[in-house]
Amino acid sequence: MAEQPGVARERDNTVYDRIVVALDGSRVAEQVLPHVETLARVLNVPIHLVRVVDPSAFSLVDPTWAGSPGGLTAVLVAIEAEQTAAGEYLESLRQHLDVHGLRVTFEIRSGPVVDEIVASVRPEDLLALTTHGRTGLLRWFLGSVAEGVMRRSPVPLLLVRARKEDDNKQANRDASAHSS
């Protein structure tokens, strides 16, 4: 029997309960948002924003912290500040998307980035993120979150390739942050 226009179909595997968006706080990562906004409207599903704070990254910032008096306290304060900043960032995005009529929730997770992104999804979700598309030594040095998520995700993925000019600017900032 042919499907009639305007008649609702029964739920199938192509409809999602929500769209989970992995963000790192960068403009590059936010390039996925216009795609997600469109899909959320068409599918009439909520958006769930996720930002991961990886505590192990803070021990790499300044190796002298670990052996110095108050070093652990300094690391804990830095992690707490990053979690606060992540909450403020996600709340501002939530408000922006809410103004545009979208239903949005968010969460801050703590742990290894790929593990936490994968753990944030439910079986009926679509997971969306921007891929930086780095290759060679830069990819080896900075890693590939998108590749790790792609290999381990139990749900369908929407990967949006970053615009080259924005990705180059972000890569330069990342490289500067790692060398200082």
JSON list of C-alpha atoms in Angstrom, two decimals:
[
{"chain": "A", "resi": 1, "resn": "MET", "atom": "CA", "xyz": [0.00, 0.00, 0.00]},
{"chain": "A", "resi": 2, "resn": "ALA", "atom": "CA", "xyz": [1.41, 3.38, -0.99]},
{"chain": "A", "resi": 3, "resn": "GLU", "atom": "CA", "xyz": [2.02, 5.95, 1.72]},
{"chain": "A", "resi": 4, "resn": "GLN", "atom": "CA", "xyz": [-0.41, 8.87, 1.59]},
{"chain": "A", "resi": 5, "resn": "PRO", "atom": "CA", "xyz": [0.97, 12.42, 1.84]},
{"chain": "A", "resi": 6, "resn": "GLY", "atom": "CA", "xyz": [0.26, 14.05, 5.18]},
{"chain": "A", "resi": 7, "resn": "VAL", "atom": "CA", "xyz": [-0.43, 10.76, 6.95]},
{"chain": "A", "resi": 8, "resn": "ALA", "atom": "CA", "xyz": [1.89, 10.07, 9.87]},
{"chain": "A", "resi": 9, "resn": "ARG", "atom": "CA", "xyz": [4.03, 6.97, 9.52]},
{"chain": "A", "resi": 10, "resn": "GLU", "atom": "CA", "xyz": [4.57, 4.55, 12.33]},
{"chain": "A", "resi": 11, "resn": "ARG", "atom": "CA", "xyz": [7.91, 4.95, 14.06]},
{"chain": "A", "resi": 12, "resn": "ASP", "atom": "CA", "xyz": [10.80, 3.43, 12.14]},
{"chain": "A", "resi": 13, "resn": "ASN", "atom": "CA", "xyz": [14.56, 3.35, 12.60]},
{"chain": "A", "resi": 14, "resn": "THR", "atom": "CA", "xyz": [15.10, 6.65, 10.77]},
{"chain": "A", "resi": 15, "resn": "VAL", "atom": "CA", "xyz": [13.40, 8.79, 13.40]},
{"chain": "A", "resi": 16, "resn": "TYR", "atom": "CA", "xyz": [15.33, 9.88, 16.47]},
{"chain": "A", "resi": 17, "resn": "ASP", "atom": "CA", "xyz": [14.31, 10.74, 20.02]},
{"chain": "A", "resi": 18, "resn": "ARG", "atom": "CA", "xyz": [16.84, 13.57, 20.22]},
{"chain": "A", "resi": 19, "resn": "ILE", "atom": "CA", "xyz": [19.96, 14.93, 18.59]},
{"chain": "A", "resi": 20, "resn": "VAL", "atom": "CA", "xyz": [23.02, 14.86, 20.84]},
{"chain": "A", "resi": 21, "resn": "VAL", "atom": "CA", "xyz": [25.59, 17.50, 19.91]},
{"chain": "A", "resi": 22, "resn": "ALA", "atom": "CA", "xyz": [29.18, 17.15, 21.13]},
{"chain": "A", "resi": 23, "resn": "LEU", "atom": "CA", "xyz": [30.86, 20.54, 21.58]},
{"chain": "A", "resi": 24, "resn": "ASP", "atom": "CA", "xyz": [34.28, 21.63, 22.82]},
{"chain": "A", "resi": 25, "resn": "GLY", "atom": "CA", "xyz": [33.59, 25.35, 23.20]},
{"chain": "A", "resi": 26, "resn": "SER", "atom": "CA", "xyz": [35.17, 26.36, 19.89]},
{"chain": "A", "resi": 27, "resn": "ARG", "atom": "CA", "xyz": [33.61, 28.15, 16.94]},
{"chain": "A", "resi": 28, "resn": "VAL", "atom": "CA", "xyz": [34.79, 25.25, 14.78]},
{"chain": "A", "resi": 29, "resn": "ALA", "atom": "CA", "xyz": [32.76, 22.74, 16.82]},
{"chain": "A", "resi": 30, "resn": "GLU", "atom": "CA", "xyz": [29.71, 25.02, 16.59]},
{"chain": "A", "resi": 31, "resn": "GLN", "atom": "CA", "xyz": [29.65, 24.65, 12.79]},
{"chain": "A", "resi": 32, "resn": "VAL", "atom": "CA", "xyz": [27.45, 21.58, 13.30]},
{"chain": "A", "resi": 33, "resn": "LEU", "atom": "CA", "xyz": [24.69, 23.67, 14.92]},
{"chain": "A", "resi": 34, "resn": "PRO", "atom": "CA", "xyz": [22.92, 25.00, 11.78]},
{"chain": "A", "resi": 35, "resn": "HIS", "atom": "CA", "xyz": [22.60, 21.42, 10.50]},
{"chain": "A", "resi": 36, "resn": "VAL", "atom": "CA", "xyz": [21.29, 20.24, 13.86]},
{"chain": "A", "resi": 37, "resn": "GLU", "atom": "CA", "xyz": [18.81, 23.12, 14.09]},
{"chain": "A", "resi": 38, "resn": "THR", "atom": "CA", "xyz": [17.35, 22.20, 10.70]},
{"chain": "A", "resi": 39, "resn": "LEU", "atom": "CA", "xyz": [17.11, 18.50, 11.55]},
{"chain": "A", "resi": 40, "resn": "ALA", "atom": "CA", "xyz": [15.56, 19.20, 14.95]},
{"chain": "A", "resi": 41, "resn": "ARG", "atom": "CA", "xyz": [12.85, 21.30, 13.32]},
{"chain": "A", "resi": 42, "resn": "VAL", "atom": "CA", "xyz": [12.13, 18.80, 10.56]},
{"chain": "A", "resi": 43, "resn": "LEU", "atom": "CA", "xyz": [12.10, 15.81, 12.91]},
{"chain": "A", "resi": 44, "resn": "ASN", "atom": "CA", "xyz": [10.48, 17.71, 15.80]},
{"chain": "A", "resi": 45, "resn": "VAL", "atom": "CA", "xyz": [13.01, 16.39, 18.31]},
{"chain": "A", "resi": 46, "resn": "PRO", "atom": "CA", "xyz": [14.93, 18.07, 21.11]},
{"chain": "A", "resi": 47, "resn": "ILE", "atom": "CA", "xyz": [18.62, 18.90, 21.02]},
{"chain": "A", "resi": 48, "resn": "HIS", "atom": "CA", "xyz": [20.93, 17.72, 23.81]},
{"chain": "A", "resi": 49, "resn": "LEU", "atom": "CA", "xyz": [24.25, 19.60, 24.04]},
{"chain": "A", "resi": 50, "resn": "VAL", "atom": "CA", "xyz": [27.24, 17.83, 25.61]},
{"chain": "A", "resi": 51, "resn": "ARG", "atom": "CA", "xyz": [30.59, 19.25, 26.65]},
{"chain": "A", "resi": 52, "resn": "VAL", "atom": "CA", "xyz": [33.27, 17.06, 28.21]},
{"chain": "A", "resi": 53, "resn": "VAL", "atom": "CA", "xyz": [35.86, 18.29, 30.69]},
{"chain": "A", "resi": 54, "resn": "ASP", "atom": "CA", "xyz": [38.76, 15.83, 30.74]},
{"chain": "A", "resi": 55, "resn": "PRO", "atom": "CA", "xyz": [40.50, 16.08, 34.15]},
{"chain": "A", "resi": 56, "resn": "SER", "atom": "CA", "xyz": [43.55, 14.20, 32.88]},
{"chain": "A", "resi": 57, "resn": "ALA", "atom": "CA", "xyz": [44.31, 17.06, 30.49]},
{"chain": "A", "resi": 58, "resn": "PHE", "atom": "CA", "xyz": [44.94, 19.41, 33.41]},
{"chain": "A", "resi": 59, "resn": "SER", "atom": "CA", "xyz": [47.80, 17.30, 34.75]},
{"chain": "A", "resi": 60, "resn": "LEU", "atom": "CA", "xyz": [49.56, 17.83, 31.42]},
{"chain": "A", "resi": 61, "resn": "VAL", "atom": "CA", "xyz": [49.33, 21.62, 31.53]},
{"chain": "A", "resi": 62, "resn": "ASP", "atom": "CA", "xyz": [52.14, 22.18, 34.01]},
{"chain": "A", "resi": 63, "resn": "PRO", "atom": "CA", "xyz": [54.00, 19.08, 35.23]},
{"chain": "A", "resi": 64, "resn": "THR", "atom": "CA", "xyz": [55.36, 21.01, 38.24]},
{"chain": "A", "resi": 65, "resn": "TRP", "atom": "CA", "xyz": [51.81, 21.19, 39.67]},
{"chain": "A", "resi": 66, "resn": "ALA", "atom": "CA", "xyz": [51.84, 17.51, 40.54]},
{"chain": "A", "resi": 67, "resn": "GLY", "atom": "CA", "xyz": [54.94, 17.70, 42.72]},
{"chain": "A", "resi": 68, "resn": "SER", "atom": "CA", "xyz": [54.41, 21.11, 44.25]},
{"chain": "A", "resi": 69, "resn": "PRO", "atom": "CA", "xyz": [52.68, 21.95, 47.53]},
{"chain": "A", "resi": 70, "resn": "GLY", "atom": "CA", "xyz": [49.11, 22.80, 46.67]},
{"chain": "A", "resi": 71, "resn": "GLY", "atom": "CA", "xyz": [49.53, 21.25, 43.22]},
{"chain": "A", "resi": 72, "resn": "LEU", "atom": "CA", "xyz": [46.50, 19.02, 43.56]},
{"chain": "A", "resi": 73, "resn": "THR", "atom": "CA", "xyz": [44.45, 21.95, 44.81]},
{"chain": "A", "resi": 74, "resn": "ALA", "atom": "CA", "xyz": [45.52, 24.02, 41.79]},
{"chain": "A", "resi": 75, "resn": "VAL", "atom": "CA", "xyz": [44.50, 21.23, 39.42]},
{"chain": "A", "resi": 76, "resn": "LEU", "atom": "CA", "xyz": [41.12, 20.84, 41.16]},
{"chain": "A", "resi": 77, "resn": "VAL", "atom": "CA", "xyz": [40.51, 24.59, 41.00]},
{"chain": "A", "resi": 78, "resn": "ALA", "atom": "CA", "xyz": [41.37, 24.59, 37.28]},
{"chain": "A", "resi": 79, "resn": "ILE", "atom": "CA", "xyz": [38.98, 21.68, 36.63]},
{"chain": "A", "resi": 80, "resn": "GLU", "atom": "CA", "xyz": [36.20, 23.40, 38.57]},
{"chain": "A", "resi": 81, "resn": "ALA", "atom": "CA", "xyz": [36.78, 26.63, 36.62]},
{"chain": "A", "resi": 82, "resn": "GLU", "atom": "CA", "xyz": [36.60, 24.70, 33.34]},
{"chain": "A", "resi": 83, "resn": "GLN", "atom": "CA", "xyz": [33.34, 23.03, 34.41]},
{"chain": "A", "resi": 84, "resn": "THR", "atom": "CA", "xyz": [31.87, 26.40, 35.36]},
{"chain": "A", "resi": 85, "resn": "ALA", "atom": "CA", "xyz": [32.91, 27.88, 32.01]},
{"chain": "A", "resi": 86, "resn": "ALA", "atom": "CA", "xyz": [31.43, 24.84, 30.22]},
{"chain": "A", "resi": 87, "resn": "GLY", "atom": "CA", "xyz": [28.12, 25.34, 32.03]},
{"chain": "A", "resi": 88, "resn": "GLU", "atom": "CA", "xyz": [27.99, 29.04, 31.14]},
{"chain": "A", "resi": 89, "resn": "TYR", "atom": "CA", "xyz": [28.86, 28.25, 27.52]},
{"chain": "A", "resi": 90, "resn": "LEU", "atom": "CA", "xyz": [26.18, 25.57, 27.19]},
{"chain": "A", "resi": 91, "resn": "GLU", "atom": "CA", "xyz": [23.57, 27.71, 28.93]},
{"chain": "A", "resi": 92, "resn": "SER", "atom": "CA", "xyz": [24.21, 30.56, 26.47]},
{"chain": "A", "resi": 93, "resn": "LEU", "atom": "CA", "xyz": [23.81, 28.18, 23.52]},
{"chain": "A", "resi": 94, "resn": "ARG", "atom": "CA", "xyz": [20.66, 26.73, 25.09]},
{"chain": "A", "resi": 95, "resn": "GLN", "atom": "CA", "xyz": [19.16, 30.20, 25.44]},
{"chain": "A", "resi": 96, "resn": "HIS", "atom": "CA", "xyz": [20.06, 31.09, 21.84]},
{"chain": "A", "resi": 97, "resn": "LEU", "atom": "CA", "xyz": [18.47, 27.91, 20.48]},
{"chain": "A", "resi": 98, "resn": "ASP", "atom": "CA", "xyz": [15.46, 28.26, 22.78]},
{"chain": "A", "resi": 99, "resn": "VAL", "atom": "CA", "xyz": [14.76, 31.73, 21.39]},
{"chain": "A", "resi": 100, "resn": "HIS", "atom": "CA", "xyz": [14.59, 30.09, 17.97]},
{"chain": "A", "resi": 101, "resn": "GLY", "atom": "CA", "xyz": [11.87, 27.74, 19.21]},
{"chain": "A", "resi": 102, "resn": "LEU", "atom": "CA", "xyz": [13.96, 24.65, 19.80]},
{"chain": "A", "resi": 103, "resn": "ARG", "atom": "CA", "xyz": [13.82, 22.39, 22.84]},
{"chain": "A", "resi": 104, "resn": "VAL", "atom": "CA", "xyz": [17.31, 22.13, 24.30]},
{"chain": "A", "resi": 105, "resn": "THR", "atom": "CA", "xyz": [18.93, 20.42, 27.27]},
{"chain": "A", "resi": 106, "resn": "PHE", "atom": "CA", "xyz": [22.59, 20.13, 28.10]},
{"chain": "A", "resi": 107, "resn": "GLU", "atom": "CA", "xyz": [25.05, 18.29, 30.29]},
{"chain": "A", "resi": 108, "resn": "ILE", "atom": "CA", "xyz": [28.68, 18.57, 31.30]},
{"chain": "A", "resi": 109, "resn": "ARG", "atom": "CA", "xyz": [30.50, 15.27, 31.55]},
{"chain": "A", "resi": 110, "resn": "SER", "atom": "CA", "xyz": [33.86, 14.55, 33.14]},
{"chain": "A", "resi": 111, "resn": "GLY", "atom": "CA", "xyz": [36.37, 12.01, 31.86]},
{"chain": "A", "resi": 112, "resn": "PRO", "atom": "CA", "xyz": [38.09, 10.94, 28.64]},
{"chain": "A", "resi": 113, "resn": "VAL", "atom": "CA", "xyz": [36.42, 12.87, 25.81]},
{"chain": "A", "resi": 114, "resn": "VAL", "atom": "CA", "xyz": [35.57, 10.03, 23.42]},
{"chain": "A", "resi": 115, "resn": "ASP", "atom": "CA", "xyz": [34.36, 7.75, 26.24]},
{"chain": "A", "resi": 116, "resn": "GLU", "atom": "CA", "xyz": [32.09, 10.45, 27.64]},
{"chain": "A", "resi": 117, "resn": "ILE", "atom": "CA", "xyz": [30.64, 11.48, 24.28]},
{"chain": "A", "resi": 118, "resn": "VAL", "atom": "CA", "xyz": [29.78, 7.87, 23.49]},
{"chain": "A", "resi": 119, "resn": "ALA", "atom": "CA", "xyz": [28.33, 7.37, 27.00]},
{"chain": "A", "resi": 120, "resn": "SER", "atom": "CA", "xyz": [26.07, 10.42, 26.59]},
{"chain": "A", "resi": 121, "resn": "VAL", "atom": "CA", "xyz": [23.88, 8.85, 23.91]},
{"chain": "A", "resi": 122, "resn": "ARG", "atom": "CA", "xyz": [20.78, 6.68, 24.19]},
{"chain": "A", "resi": 123, "resn": "PRO", "atom": "CA", "xyz": [19.78, 4.00, 21.67]},
{"chain": "A", "resi": 124, "resn": "GLU", "atom": "CA", "xyz": [17.34, 6.22, 19.71]},
{"chain": "A", "resi": 125, "resn": "ASP", "atom": "CA", "xyz": [19.67, 9.26, 19.42]},
{"chain": "A", "resi": 126, "resn": "LEU", "atom": "CA", "xyz": [21.49, 10.84, 16.51]},
{"chain": "A", "resi": 127, "resn": "LEU", "atom": "CA", "xyz": [24.97, 12.04, 17.51]},
{"chain": "A", "resi": 128, "resn": "ALA", "atom": "CA", "xyz": [26.30, 15.15, 15.76]},
{"chain": "A", "resi": 129, "resn": "LEU", "atom": "CA", "xyz": [29.73, 16.77, 15.82]},
{"chain": "A", "resi": 130, "resn": "THR", "atom": "CA", "xyz": [32.17, 18.71, 13.70]},
{"chain": "A", "resi": 131, "resn": "THR", "atom": "CA", "xyz": [35.27, 17.01, 12.42]},
{"chain": "A", "resi": 132, "resn": "HIS", "atom": "CA", "xyz": [38.39, 19.14, 12.09]},
{"chain": "A", "resi": 133, "resn": "GLY", "atom": "CA", "xyz": [39.68, 16.97, 9.25]},
{"chain": "A", "resi": 134, "resn": "ARG", "atom": "CA", "xyz": [43.29, 17.17, 10.38]},
{"chain": "A", "resi": 135, "resn": "THR", "atom": "CA", "xyz": [45.87, 14.84, 8.89]},
{"chain": "A", "resi": 136, "resn": "GLY", "atom": "CA", "xyz": [49.50, 13.90, 9.43]},
{"chain": "A", "resi": 137, "resn": "LEU", "atom": "CA", "xyz": [51.47, 15.07, 12.46]},
{"chain": "A", "resi": 138, "resn": "LEU", "atom": "CA", "xyz": [48.86, 17.62, 13.54]},
{"chain": "A", "resi": 139, "resn": "ARG", "atom": "CA", "xyz": [46.27, 14.84, 13.80]},
{"chain": "A", "resi": 140, "resn": "TRP", "atom": "CA", "xyz": [48.70, 12.63, 15.68]},
{"chain": "A", "resi": 141, "resn": "PHE", "atom": "CA", "xyz": [49.63, 15.48, 18.04]},
{"chain": "A", "resi": 142, "resn": "LEU", "atom": "CA", "xyz": [46.10, 16.69, 18.74]},
{"chain": "A", "resi": 143, "resn": "GLY", "atom": "CA", "xyz": [44.27, 13.37, 18.28]},
{"chain": "A", "resi": 144, "resn": "SER", "atom": "CA", "xyz": [40.98, 12.79, 16.55]},
{"chain": "A", "resi": 145, "resn": "VAL", "atom": "CA", "xyz": [37.90, 12.87, 18.70]},
{"chain": "A", "resi": 146, "resn": "ALA", "atom": "CA", "xyz": [35.65, 12.47, 15.67]},
{"chain": "A", "resi": 147, "resn": "GLU", "atom": "CA", "xyz": [37.46, 9.31, 14.56]},
{"chain": "A", "resi": 148, "resn": "GLY", "atom": "CA", "xyz": [37.29, 7.81, 18.05]},
{"chain": "A", "resi": 149, "resn": "VAL", "atom": "CA", "xyz": [33.59, 8.59, 18.32]},
{"chain": "A", "resi": 150, "resn": "MET", "atom": "CA", "xyz": [32.96, 7.23, 14.83]},
{"chain": "A", "resi": 151, "resn": "ARG", "atom": "CA", "xyz": [34.64, 3.93, 15.70]},
{"chain": "A", "resi": 152, "resn": "ARG", "atom": "CA", "xyz": [32.76, 3.49, 18.99]},
{"chain": "A", "resi": 153, "resn": "SER", "atom": "CA", "xyz": [29.37, 5.15, 18.56]},
{"chain": "A", "resi": 154, "resn": "PRO", "atom": "CA", "xyz": [26.41, 2.81, 19.06]},
{"chain": "A", "resi": 155, "resn": "VAL", "atom": "CA", "xyz": [24.12, 5.31, 17.26]},
{"chain": "A", "resi": 156, "resn": "PRO", "atom": "CA", "xyz": [24.07, 6.99, 13.83]},
{"chain": "A", "resi": 157, "resn": "LEU", "atom": "CA", "xyz": [26.41, 9.96, 13.39]},
{"chain": "A", "resi": 158, "resn": "LEU", "atom": "CA", "xyz": [26.20, 13.29, 11.64]},
{"chain": "A", "resi": 159, "resn": "LEU", "atom": "CA", "xyz": [29.76, 14.50, 11.00]},
{"chain": "A", "resi": 160, "resn": "VAL", "atom": "CA", "xyz": [30.15, 18.01, 9.62]},
{"chain": "A", "resi": 161, "resn": "ARG", "atom": "CA", "xyz": [33.51, 18.88, 8.11]},
{"chain": "A", "resi": 162, "resn": "ALA", "atom": "CA", "xyz": [34.85, 22.18, 9.46]},
{"chain": "A", "resi": 163, "resn": "ARG", "atom": "CA", "xyz": [35.33, 25.02, 7.02]},
{"chain": "A", "resi": 164, "resn": "LYS", "atom": "CA", "xyz": [39.02, 25.13, 6.24]},
{"chain": "A", "resi": 165, "resn": "GLU", "atom": "CA", "xyz": [39.68, 28.75, 7.24]},
{"chain": "A", "resi": 166, "resn": "ASP", "atom": "CA", "xyz": [38.06, 28.31, 10.66]},
{"chain": "A", "resi": 167, "resn": "ASP", "atom": "CA", "xyz": [39.83, 25.00, 11.21]},
{"chain": "A", "resi": 168, "resn": "ASN", "atom": "CA", "xyz": [43.23, 26.52, 10.38]},
{"chain": "A", "resi": 169, "resn": "LYS", "atom": "CA", "xyz": [42.67, 29.34, 12.88]},
{"chain": "A", "resi": 170, "resn": "GLN", "atom": "CA", "xyz": [41.62, 26.83, 15.58]},
{"chain": "A", "resi": 171, "resn": "ALA", "atom": "CA", "xyz": [44.59, 24.55, 14.82]},
{"chain": "A", "resi": 172, "resn": "ASN", "atom": "CA", "xyz": [46.98, 27.48, 15.24]},
{"chain": "A", "resi": 173, "resn": "ARG", "atom": "CA", "xyz": [45.38, 28.36, 18.62]},
{"chain": "A", "resi": 174, "resn": "ASP", "atom": "CA", "xyz": [45.55, 24.70, 19.71]},
{"chain": "A", "resi": 175, "resn": "ALA", "atom": "CA", "xyz": [49.21, 24.39, 18.71]},
{"chain": "A", "resi": 176, "resn": "SER", "atom": "CA", "xyz": [50.07, 27.64, 20.54]},
{"chain": "A", "resi": 177, "resn": "ALA", "atom": "CA", "xyz": [48.29, 26.45, 23.68]},
{"chain": "A", "resi": 178, "resn": "HIS", "atom": "CA", "xyz": [50.21, 23.15, 23.65]},
{"chain": "A", "resi": 179, "resn": "SER", "atom": "CA", "xyz": [53.59, 24.82, 23.12]},
{"chain": "A", "resi": 180, "resn": "SER", "atom": "CA", "xyz": [53.28, 27.39, 25.93]}
]
